[in-house]
Coordinates of C-alpha atoms in Angstrom, one line a residue:
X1 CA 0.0 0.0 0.0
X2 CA 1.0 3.6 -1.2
X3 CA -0.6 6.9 1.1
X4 CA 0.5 10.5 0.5
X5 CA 0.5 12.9 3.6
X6 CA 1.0 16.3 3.3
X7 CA 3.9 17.9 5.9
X8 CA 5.1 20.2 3.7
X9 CA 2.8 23.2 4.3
X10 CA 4.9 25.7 6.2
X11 CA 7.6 24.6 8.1
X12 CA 8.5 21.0 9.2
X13 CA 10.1 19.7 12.1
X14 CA 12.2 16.7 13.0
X15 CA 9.3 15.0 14.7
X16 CA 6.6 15.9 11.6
X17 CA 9.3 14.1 9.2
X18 CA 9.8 11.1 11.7
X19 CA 5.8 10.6 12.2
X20 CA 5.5 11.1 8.1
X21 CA 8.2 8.4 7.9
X22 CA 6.2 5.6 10.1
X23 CA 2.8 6.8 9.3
X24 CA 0.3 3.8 9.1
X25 CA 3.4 1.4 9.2
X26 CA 1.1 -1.5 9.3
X27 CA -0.4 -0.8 6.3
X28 CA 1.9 1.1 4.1
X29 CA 4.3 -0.7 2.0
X30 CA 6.3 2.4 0.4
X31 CA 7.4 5.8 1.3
X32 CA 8.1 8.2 -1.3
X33 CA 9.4 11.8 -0.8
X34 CA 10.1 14.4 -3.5
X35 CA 11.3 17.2 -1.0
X36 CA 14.2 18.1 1.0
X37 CA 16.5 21.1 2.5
X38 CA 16.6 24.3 0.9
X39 CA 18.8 24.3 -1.7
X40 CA 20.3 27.7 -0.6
X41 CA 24.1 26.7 -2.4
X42 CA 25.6 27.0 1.3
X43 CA 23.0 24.9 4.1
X44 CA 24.2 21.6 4.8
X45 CA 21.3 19.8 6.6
X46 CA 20.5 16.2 7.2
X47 CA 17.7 14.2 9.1
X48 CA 17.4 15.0 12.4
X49 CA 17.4 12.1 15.2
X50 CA 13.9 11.8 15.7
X51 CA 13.7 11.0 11.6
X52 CA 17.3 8.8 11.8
X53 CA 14.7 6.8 14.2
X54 CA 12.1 6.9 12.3
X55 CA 14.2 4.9 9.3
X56 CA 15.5 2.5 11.7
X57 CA 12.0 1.8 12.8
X58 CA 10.5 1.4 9.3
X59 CA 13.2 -0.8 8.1
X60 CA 13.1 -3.4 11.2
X61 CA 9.2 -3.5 11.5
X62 CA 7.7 -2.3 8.7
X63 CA 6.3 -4.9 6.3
X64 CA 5.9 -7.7 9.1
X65 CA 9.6 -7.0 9.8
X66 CA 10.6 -7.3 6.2
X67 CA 10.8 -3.7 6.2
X68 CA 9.4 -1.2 4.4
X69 CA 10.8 0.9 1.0
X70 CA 11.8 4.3 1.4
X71 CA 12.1 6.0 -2.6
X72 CA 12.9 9.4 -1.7
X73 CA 14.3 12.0 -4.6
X74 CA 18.0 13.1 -4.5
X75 CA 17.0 16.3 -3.0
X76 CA 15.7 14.4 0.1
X77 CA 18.3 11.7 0.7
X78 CA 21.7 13.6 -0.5
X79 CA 21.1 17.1 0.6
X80 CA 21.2 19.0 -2.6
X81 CA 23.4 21.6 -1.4
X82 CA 26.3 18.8 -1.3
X83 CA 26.2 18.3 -4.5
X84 CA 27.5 15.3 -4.8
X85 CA 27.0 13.8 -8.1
X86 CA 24.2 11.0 -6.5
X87 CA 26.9 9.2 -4.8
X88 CA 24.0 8.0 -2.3
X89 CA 22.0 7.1 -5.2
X90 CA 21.3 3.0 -6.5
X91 CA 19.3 4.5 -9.7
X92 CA 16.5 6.8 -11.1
X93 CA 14.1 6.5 -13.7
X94 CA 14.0 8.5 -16.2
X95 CA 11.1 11.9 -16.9
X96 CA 11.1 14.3 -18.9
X97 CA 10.0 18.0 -18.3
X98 CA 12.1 20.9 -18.6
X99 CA 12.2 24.8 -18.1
X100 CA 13.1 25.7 -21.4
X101 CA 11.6 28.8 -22.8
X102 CA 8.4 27.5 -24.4
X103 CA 9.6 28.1 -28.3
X104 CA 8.1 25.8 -30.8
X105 CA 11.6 24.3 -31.6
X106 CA 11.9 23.6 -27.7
X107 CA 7.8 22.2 -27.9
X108 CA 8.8 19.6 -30.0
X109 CA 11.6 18.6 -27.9
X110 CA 9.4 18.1 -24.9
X111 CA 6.4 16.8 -26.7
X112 CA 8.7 13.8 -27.5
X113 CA 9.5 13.1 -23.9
X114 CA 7.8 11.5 -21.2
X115 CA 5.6 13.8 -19.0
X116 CA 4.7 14.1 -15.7
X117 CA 1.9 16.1 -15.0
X118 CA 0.9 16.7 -11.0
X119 CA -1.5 18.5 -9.3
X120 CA -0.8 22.5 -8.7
X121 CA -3.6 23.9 -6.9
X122 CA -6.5 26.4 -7.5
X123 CA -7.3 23.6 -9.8
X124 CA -4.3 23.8 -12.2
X125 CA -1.8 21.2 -12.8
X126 CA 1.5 21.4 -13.9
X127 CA 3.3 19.5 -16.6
X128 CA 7.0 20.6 -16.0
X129 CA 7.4 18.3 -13.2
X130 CA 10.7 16.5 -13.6
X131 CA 14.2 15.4 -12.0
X132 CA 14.6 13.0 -9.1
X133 CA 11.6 14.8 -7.7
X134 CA 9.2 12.9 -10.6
X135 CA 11.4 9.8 -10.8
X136 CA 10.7 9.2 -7.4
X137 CA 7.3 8.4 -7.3
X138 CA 7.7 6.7 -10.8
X139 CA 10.4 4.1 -9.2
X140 CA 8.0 3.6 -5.9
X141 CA 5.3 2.3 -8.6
X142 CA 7.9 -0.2 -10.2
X143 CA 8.5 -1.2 -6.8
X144 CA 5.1 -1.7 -5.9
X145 CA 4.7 -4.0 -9.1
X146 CA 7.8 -6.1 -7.7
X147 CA 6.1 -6.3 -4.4
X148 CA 3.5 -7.7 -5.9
X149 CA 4.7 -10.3 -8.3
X150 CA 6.8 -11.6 -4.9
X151 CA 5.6 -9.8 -1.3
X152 CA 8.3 -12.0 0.5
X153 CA 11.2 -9.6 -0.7
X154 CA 12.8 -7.6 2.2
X155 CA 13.8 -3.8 1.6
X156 CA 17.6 -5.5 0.9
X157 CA 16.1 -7.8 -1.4
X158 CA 14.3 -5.1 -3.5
X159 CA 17.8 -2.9 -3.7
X160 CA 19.9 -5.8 -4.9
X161 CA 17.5 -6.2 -7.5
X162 CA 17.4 -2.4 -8.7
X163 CA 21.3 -2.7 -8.4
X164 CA 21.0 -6.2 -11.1
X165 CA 19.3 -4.2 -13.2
X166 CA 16.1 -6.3 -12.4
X167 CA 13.9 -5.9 -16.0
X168 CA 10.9 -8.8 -17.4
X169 CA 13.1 -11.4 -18.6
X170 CA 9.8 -12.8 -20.6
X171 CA 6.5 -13.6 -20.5
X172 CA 7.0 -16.0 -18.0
X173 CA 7.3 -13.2 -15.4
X174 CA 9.4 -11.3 -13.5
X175 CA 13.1 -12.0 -12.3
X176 CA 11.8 -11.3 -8.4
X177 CA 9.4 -14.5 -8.5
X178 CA 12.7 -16.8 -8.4
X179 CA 14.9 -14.4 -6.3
X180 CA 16.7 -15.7 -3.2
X181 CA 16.8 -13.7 0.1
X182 CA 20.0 -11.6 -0.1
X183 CA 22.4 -12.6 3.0
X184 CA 22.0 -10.6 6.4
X185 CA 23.2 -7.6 6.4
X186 CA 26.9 -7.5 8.3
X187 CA 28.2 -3.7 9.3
X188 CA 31.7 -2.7 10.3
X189 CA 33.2 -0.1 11.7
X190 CA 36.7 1.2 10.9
X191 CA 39.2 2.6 13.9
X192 CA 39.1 6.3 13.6
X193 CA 41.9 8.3 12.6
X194 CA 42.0 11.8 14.9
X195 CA 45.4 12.8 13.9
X196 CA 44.8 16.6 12.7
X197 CA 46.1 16.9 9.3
X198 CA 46.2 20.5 7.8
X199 CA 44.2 21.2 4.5
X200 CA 46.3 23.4 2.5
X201 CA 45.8 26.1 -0.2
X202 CA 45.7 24.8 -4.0
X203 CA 46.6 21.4 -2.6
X204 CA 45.5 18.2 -2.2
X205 CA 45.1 16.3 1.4
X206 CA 45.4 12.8 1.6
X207 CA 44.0 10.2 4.3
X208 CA 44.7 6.2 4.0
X209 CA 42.8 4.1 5.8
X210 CA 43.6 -0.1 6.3
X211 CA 41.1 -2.3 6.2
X212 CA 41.7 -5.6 7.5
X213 CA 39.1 -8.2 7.1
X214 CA 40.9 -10.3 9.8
X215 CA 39.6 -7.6 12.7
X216 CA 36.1 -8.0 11.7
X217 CA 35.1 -11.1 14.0
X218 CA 31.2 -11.3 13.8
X219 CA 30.3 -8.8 11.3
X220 CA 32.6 -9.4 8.6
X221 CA 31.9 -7.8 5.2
X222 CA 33.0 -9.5 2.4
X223 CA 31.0 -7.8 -0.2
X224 CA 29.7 -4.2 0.1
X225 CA 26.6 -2.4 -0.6
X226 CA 27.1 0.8 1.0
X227 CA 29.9 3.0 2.6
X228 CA 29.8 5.7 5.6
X229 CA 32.8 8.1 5.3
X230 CA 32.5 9.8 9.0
X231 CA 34.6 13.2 8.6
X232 CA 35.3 16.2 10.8
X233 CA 36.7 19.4 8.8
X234 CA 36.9 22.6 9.8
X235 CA 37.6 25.2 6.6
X236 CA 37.2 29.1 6.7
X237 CA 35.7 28.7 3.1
X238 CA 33.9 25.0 3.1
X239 CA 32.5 25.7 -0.2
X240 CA 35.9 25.5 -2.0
X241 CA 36.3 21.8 -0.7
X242 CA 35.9 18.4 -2.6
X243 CA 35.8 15.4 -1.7
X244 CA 37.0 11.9 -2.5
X245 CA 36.6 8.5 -1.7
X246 CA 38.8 5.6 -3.2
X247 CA 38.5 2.0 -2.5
X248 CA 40.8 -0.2 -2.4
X249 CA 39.6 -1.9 -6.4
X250 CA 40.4 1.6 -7.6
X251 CA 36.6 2.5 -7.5
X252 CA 36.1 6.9 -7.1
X253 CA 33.4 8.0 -5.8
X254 CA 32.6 11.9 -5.4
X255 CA 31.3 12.3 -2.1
X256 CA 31.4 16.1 -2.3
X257 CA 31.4 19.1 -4.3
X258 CA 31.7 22.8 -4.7
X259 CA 29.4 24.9 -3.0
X260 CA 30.0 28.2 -4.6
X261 CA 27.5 29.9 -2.2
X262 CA 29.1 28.4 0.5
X263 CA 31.8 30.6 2.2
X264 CA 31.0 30.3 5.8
X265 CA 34.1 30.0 8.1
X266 CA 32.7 26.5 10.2
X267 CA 33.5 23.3 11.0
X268 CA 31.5 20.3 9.4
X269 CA 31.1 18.1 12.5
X270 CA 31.1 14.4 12.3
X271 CA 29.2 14.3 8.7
X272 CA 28.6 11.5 7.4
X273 CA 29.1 10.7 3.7
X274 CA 27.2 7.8 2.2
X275 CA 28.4 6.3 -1.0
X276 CA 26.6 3.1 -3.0
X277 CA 29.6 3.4 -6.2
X278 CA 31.5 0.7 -4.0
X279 CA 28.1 -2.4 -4.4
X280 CA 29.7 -5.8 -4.8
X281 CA 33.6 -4.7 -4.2
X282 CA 35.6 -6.5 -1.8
X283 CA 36.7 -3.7 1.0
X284 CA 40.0 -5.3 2.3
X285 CA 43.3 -3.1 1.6
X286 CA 43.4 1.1 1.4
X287 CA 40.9 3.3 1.4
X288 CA 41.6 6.9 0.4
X289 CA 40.2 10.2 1.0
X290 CA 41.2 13.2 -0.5
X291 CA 40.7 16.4 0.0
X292 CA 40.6 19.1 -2.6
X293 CA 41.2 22.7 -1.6
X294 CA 41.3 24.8 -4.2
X295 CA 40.6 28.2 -2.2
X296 CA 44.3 29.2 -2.5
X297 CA 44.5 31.8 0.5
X298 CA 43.3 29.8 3.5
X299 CA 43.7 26.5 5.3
X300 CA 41.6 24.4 7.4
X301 CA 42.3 20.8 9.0
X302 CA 40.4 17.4 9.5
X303 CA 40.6 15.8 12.5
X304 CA 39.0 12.8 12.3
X305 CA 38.1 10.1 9.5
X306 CA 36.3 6.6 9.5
X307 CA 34.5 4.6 7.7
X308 CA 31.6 2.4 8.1
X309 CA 30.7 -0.7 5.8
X310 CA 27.5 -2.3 5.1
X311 CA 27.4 -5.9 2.9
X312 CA 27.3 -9.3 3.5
X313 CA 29.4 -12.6 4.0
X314 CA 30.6 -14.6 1.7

């Protein structure tokens, strides 16, 4: 089951996005959401503990305990003022849409693209709807037609799918109606690194981190579906600052970029990156972060760096 509620008129708070987020959880399968912080160029914003509780909560009970789906836009799960190139996205489908100038060249263009047309109030609708915020609700619907060819699949199940590129194989059906549970779900945490290492003009900074499968006892990760880069900075011009994370298969993923209206002097605290570029790698060896500063006047420092790793056992 699908439900829309409506928080977003006037200001929400921590607890109206944590009671939207487990709203009817015995009846509602999926959660979409095609909102999120103000994309200002310079806020960096997050959800706040009552919501990070609110996903826990879903996830473990939702669904009879299978959990339930959250399909929320980028805007909503990767803060758009990050920018940072989806890197906590599996996949989108695709809209069309567009704010082009309505010429008759441009007309043609969209008329050949797929539309999504949404309610606008005062009894108008709008057809320019479009980006993750459309593709969102378009993906929950696929997802409700997978939950229905096989309701058994968890909320892991239904991502490993999406990341196989899950399609109708033929008439038979789909792939989901022979799918085996994925493996539970093993997560590790790294030793921090706290030493303070300075982030200089025009340069780059550059953090290794060993993995060592050996240390991982009872939650050993073998195969990876997500990774949690935990980083303190402190920058008088954040904005100028990129981010990268490298795994030890060579694998780049962007976990942060410019924010050219970003020039507060501030410390990030304890922000954590979440990356999906590193699915099915192996995480054993170094891990890399570096740190592009290419504000050539000042310098700021990080003092602490960790990662956390989702996957499963071979």
């Amino acid at each position: 089951m699908m439900s829309g509620v409506r928080i977003i008129d006037g200001p929400v708070t921590d607890a109206q996005e944590a009671m939207a987020l487990v709203h009817a959880l015995d009846y509602v399968d999926i959660y979409t959401a095609s909102w999120g912080p103000n994309d200002d160029g310079k806020s960096i914003a997050g959800p706040g503990p009552l919501a990070k509780l609110a996903f826990l909560k879903g996830i473990s009970e939702g669904r009879n305990t299978k959990g339930a789906i959250y399909v929320p836009s980028q805007q909503t799960v990767a803060a758009p003022t990050t920018r940072n190139r989806a890197a906590a996205v599996i996949a989108s489908t695709y809209v069309g849409g567009s704010h082009l100038p309505p010429t008759a060249n441009n007309i043609k263009k969209e008329l050949r693209k797929i539309k999504v047309v949404v309610p606008e109030g005062r009894g108008k609708c709008r057809e320019t709807f479009q980006g993750t915020s459309a593709a969102a609700p378009m993906a929950a619907g696929v997802i409700a037609l997978l939950l229905q060819a096989n309701p058994n699949l968890s909320w892991r199940d239904v991502q490993h799918i999406i990341v196989r590129n899950s399609r109708l194989l033929s008439k038979d059906g789909w792939r989901s109606l022979t799918w085996q549970p994925v493996k539970p779900l093993h997560v590790w945490s790294s030793p921090a690194i706290t030493r303070k290492r300075f982030i200089l003009p025009d340069q780059v900074t550059t953090i290794p981190l060993f993995v060592d499968k050996s240390y991982m006892f009872h939650q050993r990760v073998d195969r990876l579906e997500s990774v949690t880069a935990a980083i303190n900075i402190f920058h008088p011009q954040c904005g100028n600052l990129e981010l990268f994370l490298e795994s030890p298969s060579g694998t780049i993923s962007q976990i942060l970029t410019k924010r050219l209206q970003d020039d507060q002097n501030r410390k990030i605290p304890h922000w954590e990156f979440v990356s999906l570029h590193f699915w099915g790698e192996t995480p054993e060896g170094w891990w890399i972060l570096r740190i592009l500063n290419s504000e050539g006047h000042h310098k700021g420092y990080v003092d602490y760096f960790s990662l956390k790793l989702f996957g499963t056992e071979d």
